[in-house]
Coordinates of C-alpha atoms in Angstrom, one line a residue:
Chain M
M1 CA -0.2 0.4 -0.2
T2 CA 1.4 3.5 -1.0
Y3 CA 0.9 6.5 1.6
E4 CA -1.8 7.4 -1.2
E5 CA -3.5 5.1 -1.2
F6 CA -3.8 5.0 2.5
A7 CA -4.9 8.5 2.9
N8 CA -7.4 8.1 0.1
S9 CA -9.2 5.1 2.0
R10 CA -8.2 6.3 6.1
L11 CA -8.3 10.5 5.6
T12 CA -12.2 10.7 6.3
A13 CA -12.2 8.0 8.8
M14 CA -9.2 9.5 10.8
L15 CA -10.9 12.7 10.4
R16 CA -14.2 11.6 12.1
F17 CA -11.9 10.0 14.8
A18 CA -10.4 13.6 15.2
V19 CA -13.1 15.1 15.9
M20 CA -14.7 12.6 18.5
L21 CA -11.2 13.0 20.5
T22 CA -11.0 17.0 20.3
G23 CA -14.7 18.0 19.8
D24 CA -14.1 20.9 17.5
P25 CA -13.3 20.7 14.0
H26 CA -10.1 23.0 13.7
V27 CA -8.3 21.7 15.9
A28 CA -9.2 18.2 14.5
Q29 CA -7.9 18.9 11.0
D30 CA -4.2 20.5 12.9
L31 CA -4.0 17.0 15.0
V32 CA -5.0 14.3 12.3
Q33 CA -2.3 17.0 9.7
E34 CA 0.5 16.4 12.3
T35 CA -0.1 13.0 12.8
M36 CA -0.4 12.9 9.0
V37 CA 2.6 15.1 8.0
R38 CA 4.1 12.4 9.8
V39 CA 2.6 9.2 8.6
Q40 CA 3.9 10.6 5.2
L41 CA 7.3 11.4 6.5
N42 CA 7.7 7.8 8.0
W43 CA 6.1 5.7 5.6
R44 CA 8.0 2.9 5.1
R45 CA 7.9 2.5 9.1
V46 CA 4.0 3.0 9.2
S47 CA 3.6 0.6 6.2
R48 CA 6.0 -2.2 8.0
A49 CA 3.5 -2.5 10.8
D50 CA 0.6 -5.6 10.7
S51 CA -2.4 -2.6 10.6
P52 CA -1.3 1.1 9.2
E53 CA -4.4 2.5 10.0
R54 CA -4.4 1.0 14.0
Y55 CA -0.9 2.6 13.7
A56 CA -1.6 5.9 12.6
R57 CA -4.5 6.0 15.2
R58 CA -1.8 5.2 17.6
M59 CA 0.2 8.0 16.8
L60 CA -2.8 10.0 16.6
V61 CA -4.4 9.7 19.8
N62 CA -0.6 9.8 21.5
Q63 CA 0.0 13.2 19.2
Y64 CA -3.4 14.6 21.0
L65 CA -2.6 13.4 24.3
D66 CA 0.9 15.1 24.7
W67 CA -0.6 18.1 22.9
R68 CA -0.4 21.2 25.0
R69 CA -3.8 22.7 25.5
G70 CA -2.8 26.8 24.8
S71 CA -0.1 26.5 22.6
W72 CA -1.3 29.2 20.8
F73 CA 1.8 29.4 18.0
R74 CA 1.3 26.0 17.3
R75 CA -2.5 26.3 16.4
V76 CA -2.2 29.5 14.9
L77 CA 0.9 27.6 12.8
L78 CA -0.9 25.2 11.5
R79 CA -4.1 27.1 11.4
N80 CA -2.9 29.2 9.2
E81 CA -2.5 26.6 6.6
V82 CA -5.9 24.8 7.1
P83 CA -9.1 26.5 5.2
E84 CA -12.0 27.2 6.8
P85 CA -13.9 24.2 6.8
P86 CA -17.2 25.0 5.8
T87 CA -20.1 26.2 8.0
R88 CA -22.8 24.2 8.0
R89 CA -26.2 25.2 9.3
R90 CA -27.3 23.2 12.8
D91 CA -30.6 21.6 12.9
H92 CA -33.6 23.2 16.1
A93 CA -32.2 20.0 17.4
E94 CA -28.9 20.1 17.2
E95 CA -29.6 24.1 18.7
N96 CA -31.3 22.1 21.7
A97 CA -28.3 23.3 24.5
D98 CA -29.6 19.7 26.8
R99 CA -29.1 17.7 24.2
D100 CA -25.2 18.8 23.9
Q101 CA -24.8 18.3 27.1
V102 CA -22.7 15.2 27.2
W103 CA -20.9 16.8 24.5
S104 CA -19.5 19.2 26.7
W105 CA -19.4 16.9 29.6
L106 CA -16.9 14.8 27.8
E107 CA -14.9 18.1 27.4
R108 CA -13.8 18.1 30.5
L109 CA -13.2 14.4 31.4
P110 CA -9.5 13.8 31.2
R111 CA -7.9 13.2 27.6
R112 CA -7.0 9.7 28.1
Q113 CA -10.6 8.7 29.3
R114 CA -12.3 10.8 26.5
A115 CA -10.0 8.5 24.3
A116 CA -10.9 5.0 26.2
L117 CA -14.7 6.4 25.2
V118 CA -14.3 7.2 22.0
L119 CA -12.9 4.0 21.0
R120 CA -14.9 2.4 22.9
Y121 CA -18.5 3.7 22.1
Y122 CA -18.1 5.7 18.9
E123 CA -15.0 3.5 17.0
D124 CA -17.1 0.3 19.0
L125 CA -13.0 -1.0 19.1
P126 CA -12.7 -4.3 21.5
D127 CA -10.8 -3.7 25.1
A128 CA -8.3 -5.6 23.9
E129 CA -7.8 -3.4 20.6
I130 CA -8.3 -0.3 23.0
A131 CA -5.3 -1.1 24.6
E132 CA -3.2 -1.4 21.9
V133 CA -4.3 1.9 20.8
L134 CA -4.0 3.8 23.8
G135 CA -0.4 1.9 24.9
C136 CA -1.4 0.2 27.9
A137 CA -3.4 -2.6 29.8
V138 CA -6.2 -4.1 29.0
G139 CA -7.6 -3.5 32.9
T140 CA -6.1 0.4 32.5
V141 CA -8.2 0.6 29.9
R142 CA -11.5 -0.6 31.5
S143 CA -11.5 1.0 34.5
S144 CA -10.3 4.5 32.9
I145 CA -13.7 3.3 30.7
S146 CA -15.9 3.1 33.8
R147 CA -14.4 6.2 35.8
A148 CA -15.3 7.8 33.1
L149 CA -18.9 6.9 32.6
A150 CA -19.1 7.0 36.8
T151 CA -17.9 10.8 36.4
L152 CA -20.9 11.2 33.5
R153 CA -23.5 9.6 35.6
T154 CA -23.2 11.8 38.3
Q155 CA -22.7 15.1 36.2
L156 CA -26.5 13.4 34.2
V157 CA -28.4 12.9 37.6
G158 CA -27.4 16.5 38.8
V159 CA -29.0 17.9 35.8
V160 CA -32.2 15.2 36.1
Chain K
M1 CA -28.2 5.2 29.4
V2 CA -25.0 7.1 29.9
E3 CA -23.9 4.8 27.0
E4 CA -26.7 5.4 25.1
D5 CA -26.4 9.4 25.7
L6 CA -22.8 9.0 24.4
R7 CA -23.1 7.1 21.3
A8 CA -26.2 9.6 20.5
A9 CA -23.7 12.4 21.2
F10 CA -21.2 11.6 19.0
A11 CA -23.6 10.3 15.9
R12 CA -25.2 13.6 16.5
H13 CA -21.6 15.2 16.4
E14 CA -20.6 13.5 12.8
H15 CA -21.8 16.7 11.6
L16 CA -18.8 18.5 12.6
V17 CA -16.1 16.4 10.8
P18 CA -15.0 18.4 7.6
D19 CA -14.1 17.9 4.4
P20 CA -11.0 15.9 4.1
E21 CA -10.2 17.6 0.5
P22 CA -7.9 20.5 1.5
L23 CA -7.1 19.2 4.4
R24 CA -5.0 16.2 2.2
E25 CA -2.9 19.5 -0.1
S26 CA -2.2 21.5 3.3
I27 CA -1.3 18.2 4.5
G28 CA 1.1 17.3 1.1
R29 CA 2.3 21.3 1.4
A30 CA 3.4 20.5 5.4
A31 CA 5.5 17.7 4.5
A32 CA 7.5 19.0 1.7
R33 CA 8.1 22.0 3.8
R34 CA 9.0 19.7 6.7
R35 CA 11.3 17.4 4.5
R36 CA 12.7 20.6 3.2
R37 CA 13.3 21.9 6.9
R38 CA 14.7 18.6 8.3
L39 CA 17.6 18.8 5.9
V40 CA 18.2 22.2 7.0
V41 CA 18.4 20.4 10.9
R42 CA 20.5 17.3 8.9
V43 CA 22.9 20.3 7.4
A44 CA 23.3 21.5 11.5
G45 CA 23.9 18.5 12.9
V46 CA 26.5 17.8 10.3
L47 CA 28.0 21.1 11.5
L48 CA 27.8 20.1 14.4
A49 CA 29.2 16.5 13.9
V50 CA 32.1 17.9 11.9
L51 CA 33.0 20.3 14.4
A52 CA 33.3 17.3 16.9
V53 CA 35.6 16.1 14.9
I54 CA 38.5 18.9 14.0
L55 CA 37.5 20.8 17.4
P56 CA 39.1 19.4 20.1
G57 CA 36.9 19.9 23.6
Y58 CA 33.8 20.3 20.9
G59 CA 32.3 16.7 21.0
P60 CA 31.2 17.0 25.6
R61 CA 29.2 20.1 24.5
L62 CA 27.0 18.2 22.1
V63 CA 25.5 16.0 24.9
G64 CA 22.3 17.7 25.5
T65 CA 21.8 20.2 23.2
E66 CA 19.1 21.4 21.8
D67 CA 19.0 18.8 18.7
G68 CA 19.5 16.1 20.7
A69 CA 22.7 14.3 19.3
V70 CA 23.3 13.6 15.8
P71 CA 21.5 10.5 15.1
A72 CA 24.0 7.8 13.5
D73 CA 22.4 7.2 10.4
L74 CA 23.5 10.9 9.0
M75 CA 26.6 9.9 8.9
G76 CA 26.9 8.1 6.3
D77 CA 29.6 5.7 5.0
P78 CA 32.9 7.1 5.8
L79 CA 34.5 7.7 2.4
P80 CA 36.1 4.4 0.6
T81 CA 38.5 6.3 0.0
S82 CA 39.9 9.7 -0.4
R83 CA 38.1 10.8 -4.0
P84 CA 37.9 13.9 -5.5
L85 CA 34.5 15.9 -4.7
D86 CA 32.7 17.5 -7.4
I87 CA 29.7 19.5 -6.2
L88 CA 27.3 21.9 -7.4
L89 CA 26.7 25.0 -6.2
L90 CA 23.9 26.8 -7.4
G91 CA 22.0 30.6 -6.1
L92 CA 18.9 31.4 -7.0
D93 CA 17.5 35.4 -7.0
T94 CA 14.2 34.7 -6.3
K95 CA 11.9 37.5 -6.0
E96 CA 8.6 35.3 -7.8
P97 CA 7.2 32.0 -6.5
S98 CA 8.0 30.8 -9.6
P99 CA 9.2 30.2 -12.0
A100 CA 12.7 30.2 -9.8
R101 CA 15.4 30.9 -11.8
A102 CA 19.5 29.7 -11.3
D103 CA 21.6 33.1 -11.1
L104 CA 25.0 31.6 -10.2
V105 CA 26.4 28.2 -11.3
M106 CA 29.1 27.1 -9.8
I107 CA 31.2 23.6 -9.8
A108 CA 33.3 23.3 -6.8
H109 CA 36.2 20.5 -7.4
I110 CA 38.4 19.4 -4.2
P111 CA 40.9 17.0 -5.4
A112 CA 41.2 14.0 -3.7
D113 CA 44.1 15.3 -1.4
G114 CA 41.5 17.8 0.0
S115 CA 44.5 20.3 -0.8
R116 CA 42.5 23.1 -2.6
A117 CA 38.7 24.1 -4.2
Y118 CA 38.6 24.7 -7.5
L119 CA 35.5 26.7 -8.3
L120 CA 34.1 27.4 -11.6
S121 CA 30.9 29.6 -12.8
L122 CA 29.5 28.5 -15.3
P123 CA 27.2 31.4 -17.5
R124 CA 23.7 31.5 -16.3
D125 CA 23.0 32.8 -20.1
L126 CA 24.9 29.5 -21.7
L127 CA 23.5 27.8 -24.3
V128 CA 22.5 23.7 -23.5
D129 CA 20.9 21.0 -24.1
I130 CA 17.8 20.7 -21.3
P131 CA 16.9 17.4 -20.6
A132 CA 13.1 16.3 -20.6
S133 CA 11.4 16.6 -17.7
P134 CA 8.3 14.2 -17.2
R135 CA 7.6 15.4 -13.7
N136 CA 6.0 18.4 -15.4
G137 CA 5.9 17.7 -18.7
Y138 CA 8.3 19.5 -20.0
S139 CA 9.9 18.0 -23.2
G140 CA 13.4 19.6 -23.0
G141 CA 15.1 20.9 -26.1
S142 CA 17.9 23.7 -26.3
G143 CA 18.2 26.8 -24.2
K144 CA 20.3 28.8 -21.4
L145 CA 21.7 27.3 -18.5
T146 CA 19.4 29.4 -15.9
E147 CA 16.2 28.2 -17.8
A148 CA 17.3 24.3 -16.7
F149 CA 16.5 25.5 -13.7
A150 CA 13.2 27.0 -14.2
M151 CA 11.9 24.1 -16.2
G152 CA 12.4 21.7 -13.5
S153 CA 10.9 23.9 -11.1
L154 CA 7.9 24.7 -12.7
R155 CA 4.8 23.5 -11.3
T156 CA 0.9 24.6 -12.1
S157 CA 0.8 26.2 -9.1
G158 CA 2.4 27.2 -5.8
R159 CA 5.9 27.0 -4.9
A160 CA 8.9 26.3 -7.2
D161 CA 9.8 23.1 -6.6
L162 CA 14.0 23.9 -5.7
A163 CA 14.9 20.0 -5.4
A164 CA 13.5 19.1 -9.1
G165 CA 15.2 22.2 -10.5
A166 CA 18.1 21.5 -8.9
R167 CA 17.7 18.3 -10.7
L168 CA 17.4 18.9 -14.0
T169 CA 20.3 21.5 -13.6
S170 CA 22.5 18.5 -12.1
A171 CA 20.9 16.1 -15.5
T172 CA 22.0 19.2 -17.8
L173 CA 25.6 19.5 -16.2
N174 CA 25.9 15.8 -16.4
R175 CA 25.4 15.8 -20.2
L176 CA 27.2 19.0 -21.0
T177 CA 30.2 17.8 -18.5
G178 CA 29.7 14.2 -18.0
L179 CA 30.1 14.8 -14.9
T180 CA 28.0 13.4 -12.1
F181 CA 27.8 15.5 -8.6
D182 CA 28.5 14.4 -5.6
A183 CA 25.8 16.8 -4.0
V184 CA 24.0 19.6 -5.1
V185 CA 23.5 22.7 -2.9
T186 CA 21.0 25.2 -3.8
M187 CA 20.8 28.2 -2.0
E188 CA 18.1 31.0 -2.5
F189 CA 19.4 34.7 -2.1
S190 CA 17.5 34.7 0.8
A191 CA 19.0 31.5 2.7
L192 CA 22.3 33.4 1.8
R193 CA 21.4 36.9 3.4
G194 CA 20.7 34.5 6.6
I195 CA 23.7 32.6 6.5
T196 CA 26.0 35.5 5.8
D197 CA 24.5 38.0 8.9
A198 CA 24.8 34.4 11.1
V199 CA 28.3 34.4 10.3
G200 CA 28.5 38.4 11.0
G201 CA 29.0 38.9 7.7
V202 CA 32.0 38.7 5.2
R203 CA 34.9 40.7 3.7
L204 CA 34.2 41.0 0.1
C205 CA 36.7 42.8 -2.6
V206 CA 36.0 44.1 -5.6
D207 CA 37.8 45.6 -8.5
Q208 CA 35.5 47.8 -10.3
R209 CA 33.2 50.2 -8.0
V210 CA 29.9 48.9 -8.7
R211 CA 27.0 51.1 -8.6
S212 CA 23.4 49.1 -7.8
V213 CA 20.1 49.4 -9.7
H214 CA 18.3 48.1 -7.4
T215 CA 19.4 50.4 -4.1
G216 CA 21.6 53.0 -5.4
R217 CA 24.4 51.8 -3.1
V218 CA 27.7 52.4 -4.3
F219 CA 30.4 49.2 -3.9
P220 CA 33.9 51.0 -3.9
T221 CA 36.8 49.5 -5.2
G222 CA 38.7 47.4 -2.9
C223 CA 37.9 45.5 0.0
Q224 CA 34.8 46.1 2.2
R225 CA 33.0 44.4 4.9
L226 CA 29.2 43.5 4.2
D227 CA 26.4 42.3 5.8
G228 CA 23.5 40.0 4.4
D229 CA 21.2 42.5 3.2
S230 CA 24.4 44.2 1.3
A231 CA 26.0 41.2 0.1
M232 CA 23.1 39.9 -1.5
D233 CA 22.5 43.3 -3.2
L234 CA 25.9 43.2 -4.6
L235 CA 25.3 39.9 -5.8
R236 CA 22.7 41.1 -7.8
Q237 CA 24.7 43.5 -10.3
R238 CA 25.4 42.3 -13.4
A239 CA 23.6 45.6 -15.2
G240 CA 26.1 47.8 -14.4
L241 CA 29.2 45.3 -14.0
K242 CA 31.8 46.3 -17.3
G243 CA 31.2 42.7 -17.9
G244 CA 27.4 41.9 -16.7
A245 CA 27.3 38.2 -16.1
L246 CA 30.4 37.1 -16.1
D247 CA 31.7 39.8 -13.7
R248 CA 29.2 39.0 -11.5
D249 CA 29.6 35.4 -11.6
R250 CA 33.5 36.6 -10.0
N251 CA 31.5 38.5 -7.7
G252 CA 30.0 35.2 -6.9
R253 CA 33.2 33.1 -6.4
R254 CA 34.6 35.8 -4.4
F255 CA 31.8 36.0 -1.8
A256 CA 31.5 32.0 -2.1
T257 CA 35.5 32.5 -0.7
A258 CA 34.8 35.0 1.6
L259 CA 32.1 33.8 3.7
L260 CA 34.4 30.5 3.7
T261 CA 36.3 32.4 5.2
A262 CA 33.6 34.2 7.7
A263 CA 32.7 30.3 8.5
R264 CA 35.7 29.4 9.2
S265 CA 37.2 32.5 11.4
G266 CA 37.7 32.3 15.6
D267 CA 35.4 30.1 17.2
R268 CA 32.6 31.2 15.3
L269 CA 31.1 28.2 14.6
N270 CA 31.8 26.5 17.7
D271 CA 29.3 28.4 19.1
L272 CA 25.8 26.4 19.2
R273 CA 23.9 29.5 19.2
T274 CA 25.2 30.1 15.9
V275 CA 25.0 27.0 14.2
E276 CA 21.3 27.2 15.6
R277 CA 20.9 30.7 14.2
L278 CA 22.3 29.1 10.9
R279 CA 19.5 26.9 11.1
R280 CA 17.0 29.3 11.0
A281 CA 18.7 31.6 9.0
A282 CA 18.8 29.5 6.7
G283 CA 15.3 28.6 6.4
D284 CA 13.4 26.5 3.8
G285 CA 15.5 28.5 1.4
L286 CA 18.5 25.8 1.4
V287 CA 18.5 22.3 -0.4
I288 CA 21.3 20.7 -0.2
D289 CA 20.6 16.7 -1.8
S290 CA 24.0 14.5 -1.6
G291 CA 23.2 11.6 -2.8
G292 CA 23.7 8.4 -1.6
D293 CA 27.0 9.7 0.5
G294 CA 27.0 11.1 4.2
L295 CA 27.1 14.7 3.9
V296 CA 29.6 14.3 7.1
P297 CA 32.0 12.9 5.0
L298 CA 31.2 15.8 2.4
L299 CA 31.5 18.6 4.6
A300 CA 34.0 17.5 6.3
Q301 CA 36.8 16.9 3.6
A302 CA 35.0 20.7 1.9
Y303 CA 35.8 22.3 5.8
R304 CA 39.6 20.9 4.9
I305 CA 40.1 23.8 2.7
E306 CA 42.0 27.0 3.6
A307 CA 40.1 30.0 1.5
S308 CA 43.4 31.0 0.4
D309 CA 43.2 27.6 -1.4
V310 CA 40.3 29.0 -3.3
V311 CA 40.7 29.0 -7.0
G312 CA 38.2 30.8 -9.2
L313 CA 38.0 29.4 -12.4
S314 CA 36.2 30.7 -15.5
L315 CA 36.0 30.1 -19.1
P316 CA 35.9 32.5 -22.1
V317 CA 32.9 32.5 -24.1
T318 CA 31.0 34.2 -27.0
E319 CA 27.2 35.2 -28.0
T320 CA 25.1 32.5 -30.2
M321 CA 21.9 32.5 -31.0
V322 CA 19.5 30.2 -29.7
P323 CA 17.7 27.4 -31.7
G324 CA 14.7 29.0 -32.6
R325 CA 14.6 31.7 -30.1
P326 CA 14.8 35.7 -31.0
Y327 CA 17.3 35.5 -28.8
A328 CA 21.6 35.6 -27.5
A329 CA 23.1 33.2 -25.6
L330 CA 26.5 32.4 -23.8
E331 CA 28.7 29.1 -25.7
F332 CA 32.5 28.4 -24.7
A333 CA 34.7 30.5 -27.3
D334 CA 37.1 27.3 -27.4
P335 CA 34.9 24.3 -26.8
R336 CA 38.3 22.1 -26.1
Q337 CA 39.2 24.1 -23.6
A338 CA 36.0 23.8 -21.7
T339 CA 36.2 19.9 -23.1
A340 CA 39.6 19.6 -21.1
L341 CA 38.9 21.5 -18.4
F342 CA 35.8 18.9 -17.6
R343 CA 38.0 15.8 -17.6
A344 CA 40.8 17.3 -15.9
Y345 CA 37.9 17.9 -13.2
S346 CA 36.7 14.1 -13.4
Q347 CA 40.5 12.5 -14.0
D348 CA 41.9 14.7 -10.8
R349 CA 44.3 16.2 -12.5
A350 CA 42.5 20.2 -12.8
D351 CA 45.8 21.6 -11.3
E352 CA 47.5 20.4 -14.6
W353 CA 44.6 22.1 -16.4
V354 CA 45.6 25.2 -14.5
A355 CA 48.9 25.7 -15.4
R356 CA 48.0 25.3 -18.8
Y357 CA 45.1 28.2 -18.8
P358 CA 46.2 30.4 -16.5
R359 CA 44.3 32.8 -18.4
A360 CA 41.2 31.1 -16.9
A361 CA 41.8 31.3 -13.3
D362 CA 41.2 33.8 -11.0
W363 CA 44.7 33.4 -9.9
H364 CA 47.2 30.6 -9.8
P365 CA 49.3 29.0 -6.5

């Protein structure tokens, strides 16, 4: 597989994943760009992996976990290169703040916990693969997820 | 319950996912830029490594520098035995993004014994046979040497591809001279300006008064200290010079020698901050293609040479017309003399050639 073939088939999936991780399309673009630049520059190593996709996803997650929040120069520098995504009109349902509360709670979770949630409930990966992507033990994955769910539950109870 | 809410929240926000197409392009651009920058970092790393070898006491200070230690793969294999080196140097006065033309073209030859360097200028207007460049659809043909770079670097959109321009120029000169180059170094004037400033300016001597048609600045006959801006100003001048572009080529050779002197002088390159400044100063405007060879051996060999051992060379030329075009170019006045020089380069007998044609040398030992 060449890098181009990889990008053709996986770029959208990477973007989706990054949006769910970061909650912000701009930051997601930055994150995917940074990751894919590295994938391209190290393509020989990436393509030798059992699953290049999983390898790239792992790079993306590591990037996300290491990403310094508020590192403005990085974001500004990268932002310059990425055209603004077209703004889409949101329907009324989406305007509804209540429905997006889960989304905003996600924002407050530690990044590792959020990553675990995205991998399980969005990407539907089995715990073993989540552990591989996050580079930790399966037990750690389970405990992060249950801690994250517990946090979200208390928030939800608080609202109701 | 929470699990279901989560799945729903993720699904609901899929509309935030942006269009991948623009991102793809910017990934490509960023990767290309990163590649160029990597080369510059490599050059800086290599400089450090060279210094570590050359300057006693420098080695230990490499540990823990900002750039980290120099990775082993940058070092390359040591050169089998000492062998002669031919290095193509290209200077680009790029104001417009595209096409980029090579204004200064020099072939440096370092004999196997490393005793000196011969620096041959080839006129930018030299009539040459340019090979095709399938990459961008250029079909090849007769043209000026400077056009080889333009044709190679041309892209349908965006910034000129310096590496591709350098490759086509290198292939053109390979046809002309039969030489293959151990390294091709391409520098935009902007990068040269930064490097000049980073080494604290150069001392340059000119044999005719030059008045800049760009800035009005006057460079009097004799020696002067120039910072990056004024050195580039001088290098840009050809219209007001008695011998036109040929005199500019001579100034280019002097500048290259002066830069070598400045870089070697004092303890300057021993200072990590200077090396870091050099790296930053060169930015994207410096592209080095050293083929399979490690840069360290190349540079180590180049670095051994004293500026006083650099012999500038040029070949007499006459005007000719470019076939099928309404403008003139230059050709060697004595093709046999040129052929003999290229052969002397490849047989590592440049000293014999200089002894035979002393007037082609700026000075001779």
